[in-house]
Amino acid sequence: MHLSKFSYYSDFVVYPIVITALSAFSVAGETWLMRAHWLGAAAAGIVLWTLLEYVLHRVALHRIAYFVPLHNVHHASPLAFVGTPSWISVGSLGCGIFLPAWLCFGVNVASGLWAGVMIGYWWYGIVHHIIHHGARKPHWYLGGLRSWHLRHHYSPKSGNFGVTTTLWDNVFGTAISMHSKTVTFR
Ligand SMILES: [Zn+2]
Ligand SMILES: [Zn+2]
């Protein structure tokens, strides 16, 4: 959906604050074992985010009728301030990740997992922003991801749903090859 400039950029500030607060919760943990569990859960959360990023984009944003028009706004105007308000994304990840993990693994692991997923979401926001708004200098990581994501936008084929990693497209067979025709780069 269209966001105000303030709302669009608030992700970049709100997420580090929430992640730092959860990290402080871990440091305050009672034992080193608990802190190690928190860190392990956070690492798992980062990996889990990359899969969520792929599935949410491929299925929710490109298949589910409610979300498709919201995402089409980004495809129609890649430079517009389009996204999800921070309070909705933090709340959704809290309900979808923290609550079930809390019930299954306890509050310490749940907080680490939630923090890891939010680190992944925050990083996704930065990478996606730079892909569309950043300087087009060659870069070992971002340069490849830029042309990868622009093939998602402009190739006649459907694919390249991952933004921060090409891993899941390669696993699930939705990678668009370098040689596919692209219309224009923006
Ligand atoms: Zn898309
Ligand atoms: Zn995009």
CSV table of C-alpha atoms and ligand atoms in Angstrom, one decimal:
chain,number,residue,atom,x,y,z
A,1,MET,CA,0.0,0.0,0.0
A,2,HIS,CA,1.1,3.6,-0.5
A,3,LEU,CA,2.8,5.0,2.6
A,4,SER,CA,3.8,8.5,3.7
A,5,LYS,CA,7.6,9.1,3.4
A,6,PHE,CA,7.7,9.1,7.2
A,7,SER,CA,5.9,5.7,7.5
A,8,TYR,CA,8.1,4.3,4.7
A,9,TYR,CA,11.4,5.2,6.4
A,10,SER,CA,10.1,4.3,9.9
A,11,ASP,CA,10.9,0.6,9.3
A,12,PHE,CA,14.6,1.4,9.2
A,13,VAL,CA,14.4,2.9,12.7
A,14,VAL,CA,11.6,1.0,14.4
A,15,TYR,CA,13.1,-2.4,13.7
A,16,PRO,CA,16.6,-1.8,15.2
A,17,ILE,CA,14.9,-0.4,18.3
A,18,VAL,CA,12.7,-3.5,18.7
A,19,ILE,CA,15.6,-5.9,17.9
A,20,THR,CA,17.9,-4.1,20.4
A,21,ALA,CA,15.2,-4.3,23.1
A,22,LEU,CA,14.9,-8.1,22.5
A,23,SER,CA,18.7,-8.5,22.5
A,24,ALA,CA,18.8,-6.7,25.8
A,25,PHE,CA,16.2,-9.2,27.1
A,26,SER,CA,18.6,-11.9,26.0
A,27,VAL,CA,21.6,-10.3,27.7
A,28,ALA,CA,19.6,-10.1,30.8
A,29,GLY,CA,19.0,-13.9,30.5
A,30,GLU,CA,19.9,-15.9,33.6
A,31,THR,CA,22.5,-18.3,32.2
A,32,TRP,CA,25.0,-18.4,29.3
A,33,LEU,CA,23.1,-21.4,28.0
A,34,MET,CA,19.9,-19.3,27.7
A,35,ARG,CA,21.9,-16.6,25.9
A,36,ALA,CA,23.3,-19.3,23.5
A,37,HIS,CA,19.8,-20.6,22.9
A,38,TRP,CA,18.6,-17.0,22.2
A,39,LEU,CA,21.5,-16.5,19.7
A,40,GLY,CA,20.8,-19.9,18.0
A,41,ALA,CA,17.1,-19.0,17.7
A,42,ALA,CA,18.0,-15.6,16.2
A,43,ALA,CA,20.2,-17.3,13.6
A,44,ALA,CA,17.4,-19.7,12.8
A,45,GLY,CA,15.1,-16.7,12.6
A,46,ILE,CA,17.3,-15.0,9.9
A,47,VAL,CA,17.2,-18.2,7.8
A,48,LEU,CA,13.4,-18.6,8.4
A,49,TRP,CA,12.9,-15.0,7.2
A,50,THR,CA,14.6,-15.8,3.8
A,51,LEU,CA,12.0,-18.6,3.3
A,52,LEU,CA,9.1,-16.3,4.5
A,53,GLU,CA,10.3,-13.6,2.2
A,54,TYR,CA,10.1,-16.0,-0.7
A,55,VAL,CA,6.7,-17.6,0.3
A,56,LEU,CA,5.0,-14.3,1.2
A,57,HIS,CA,6.1,-12.7,-2.1
A,58,ARG,CA,5.3,-15.6,-4.3
A,59,VAL,CA,2.1,-16.8,-2.7
A,60,ALA,CA,0.5,-13.9,-0.7
A,61,LEU,CA,1.6,-10.9,-2.9
A,62,HIS,CA,1.2,-12.6,-6.3
A,63,ARG,CA,-1.6,-15.0,-5.7
A,64,ILE,CA,-4.0,-14.0,-2.8
A,65,ALA,CA,-6.6,-11.7,-4.2
A,66,TYR,CA,-6.6,-9.3,-1.2
A,67,PHE,CA,-2.8,-8.6,-1.4
A,68,VAL,CA,-2.3,-8.7,-5.2
A,69,PRO,CA,-3.6,-5.1,-5.8
A,70,LEU,CA,-1.5,-3.8,-2.9
A,71,HIS,CA,1.6,-5.3,-4.3
A,72,ASN,CA,0.7,-4.3,-7.9
A,73,VAL,CA,1.1,-0.7,-6.7
A,74,HIS,CA,4.8,-1.4,-6.2
A,75,HIS,CA,5.1,-3.1,-9.6
A,76,ALA,CA,3.5,-0.2,-11.3
A,77,SER,CA,5.6,2.4,-9.4
A,78,PRO,CA,8.8,0.8,-8.1
A,79,LEU,CA,10.1,4.2,-6.8
A,80,ALA,CA,6.9,5.1,-4.9
A,81,PHE,CA,6.8,4.8,-1.1
A,82,VAL,CA,5.0,1.5,-1.0
A,83,GLY,CA,5.1,-1.0,1.9
A,84,THR,CA,3.6,-2.2,5.1
A,85,PRO,CA,3.4,0.2,8.2
A,86,SER,CA,5.9,-0.9,10.8
A,87,TRP,CA,3.2,-1.5,13.5
A,88,ILE,CA,1.4,-3.9,11.2
A,89,SER,CA,4.6,-5.8,10.2
A,90,VAL,CA,6.0,-6.0,13.8
A,91,GLY,CA,2.6,-7.0,15.1
A,92,SER,CA,2.1,-9.7,12.4
A,93,LEU,CA,5.5,-11.1,12.9
A,94,GLY,CA,4.8,-11.1,16.7
A,95,CYS,CA,1.5,-13.0,16.3
A,96,GLY,CA,2.9,-15.3,13.5
A,97,ILE,CA,6.3,-16.0,14.9
A,98,PHE,CA,6.6,-15.1,18.6
A,99,LEU,CA,3.3,-16.4,19.9
A,100,PRO,CA,3.5,-19.9,18.5
A,101,ALA,CA,7.2,-20.2,19.3
A,102,TRP,CA,6.5,-19.0,22.9
A,103,LEU,CA,3.9,-21.8,23.3
A,104,CYS,CA,6.3,-24.4,21.8
A,105,PHE,CA,9.7,-23.4,23.1
A,106,GLY,CA,9.3,-20.8,25.8
A,107,VAL,CA,9.8,-17.1,25.9
A,108,ASN,CA,13.6,-17.0,25.5
A,109,VAL,CA,13.8,-19.0,22.3
A,110,ALA,CA,10.6,-17.2,21.0
A,111,SER,CA,12.2,-13.8,21.5
A,112,GLY,CA,15.4,-14.9,19.7
A,113,LEU,CA,13.4,-16.3,16.8
A,114,TRP,CA,11.3,-13.2,16.5
A,115,ALA,CA,14.4,-11.0,16.6
A,116,GLY,CA,16.1,-13.1,13.9
A,117,VAL,CA,13.0,-12.8,11.6
A,118,MET,CA,12.9,-9.1,12.2
A,119,ILE,CA,16.6,-8.7,11.4
A,120,GLY,CA,15.9,-10.5,8.1
A,121,TYR,CA,12.9,-8.3,7.4
A,122,TRP,CA,14.9,-5.1,8.2
A,123,TRP,CA,17.7,-6.3,5.9
A,124,TYR,CA,15.2,-7.1,3.2
A,125,GLY,CA,13.8,-3.5,3.5
A,126,ILE,CA,17.3,-2.0,3.1
A,127,VAL,CA,18.2,-4.2,0.2
A,128,HIS,CA,14.9,-3.7,-1.6
A,129,HIS,CA,15.2,0.1,-1.1
A,130,ILE,CA,18.7,0.3,-2.4
A,131,ILE,CA,17.8,-1.9,-5.4
A,132,HIS,CA,15.2,0.7,-6.5
A,133,HIS,CA,16.5,3.9,-5.1
A,134,GLY,CA,20.3,3.4,-4.7
A,135,ALA,CA,23.2,4.4,-6.9
A,136,ARG,CA,23.8,1.9,-9.6
A,137,LYS,CA,27.4,1.2,-8.8
A,138,PRO,CA,28.7,-2.3,-9.3
A,139,HIS,CA,28.7,-4.1,-6.0
A,140,TRP,CA,29.5,-7.8,-5.4
A,141,TYR,CA,26.3,-8.4,-3.4
A,142,LEU,CA,23.8,-5.7,-4.3
A,143,GLY,CA,24.7,-5.4,-8.0
A,144,GLY,CA,23.8,-9.1,-8.6
A,145,LEU,CA,20.6,-8.8,-6.5
A,146,ARG,CA,19.6,-5.6,-8.3
A,147,SER,CA,19.6,-7.3,-11.8
A,148,TRP,CA,18.0,-10.4,-10.2
A,149,HIS,CA,15.1,-8.4,-8.7
A,150,LEU,CA,14.7,-6.3,-11.8
A,151,ARG,CA,14.1,-9.5,-13.7
A,152,HIS,CA,11.3,-10.1,-11.3
A,153,HIS,CA,9.8,-6.7,-12.2
A,154,TYR,CA,10.4,-6.7,-15.9
A,155,SER,CA,10.8,-10.2,-17.3
A,156,PRO,CA,7.8,-11.6,-19.1
A,157,LYS,CA,8.4,-14.8,-17.0
A,158,SER,CA,7.2,-15.1,-13.4
A,159,GLY,CA,10.0,-15.8,-10.9
A,160,ASN,CA,12.8,-14.4,-8.8
A,161,PHE,CA,10.6,-13.9,-5.7
A,162,GLY,CA,13.5,-13.9,-3.3
A,163,VAL,CA,15.0,-10.4,-2.7
A,164,THR,CA,17.9,-10.9,-0.2
A,165,THR,CA,18.8,-14.3,-1.5
A,166,THR,CA,18.4,-16.4,-4.7
A,167,LEU,CA,18.4,-19.6,-2.7
A,168,TRP,CA,14.7,-20.5,-2.5
A,169,ASP,CA,14.0,-19.6,-6.2
A,170,ASN,CA,16.8,-22.1,-7.1
A,171,VAL,CA,15.4,-24.7,-4.7
A,172,PHE,CA,11.8,-24.3,-5.9
A,173,GLY,CA,12.6,-23.8,-9.6
A,174,THR,CA,11.4,-20.2,-10.0
A,175,ALA,CA,14.7,-18.6,-10.9
A,176,ILE,CA,14.6,-16.5,-14.1
A,177,SER,CA,17.8,-17.1,-16.1
A,178,MET,CA,20.2,-14.2,-16.9
A,179,HIS,CA,19.4,-14.7,-20.6
A,180,SER,CA,15.7,-14.2,-20.3
A,181,LYS,CA,14.4,-11.1,-22.1
A,182,THR,CA,14.0,-8.0,-19.9
A,183,VAL,CA,12.0,-5.0,-20.9
A,184,THR,CA,13.6,-2.1,-19.2
A,185,PHE,CA,15.6,-1.4,-16.1
A,186,ARG,CA,14.6,1.3,-13.7
B,1,ZN,ZN,6.4,-8.9,-6.9
B,2,ZN,ZN,10.8,-4.3,-6.2
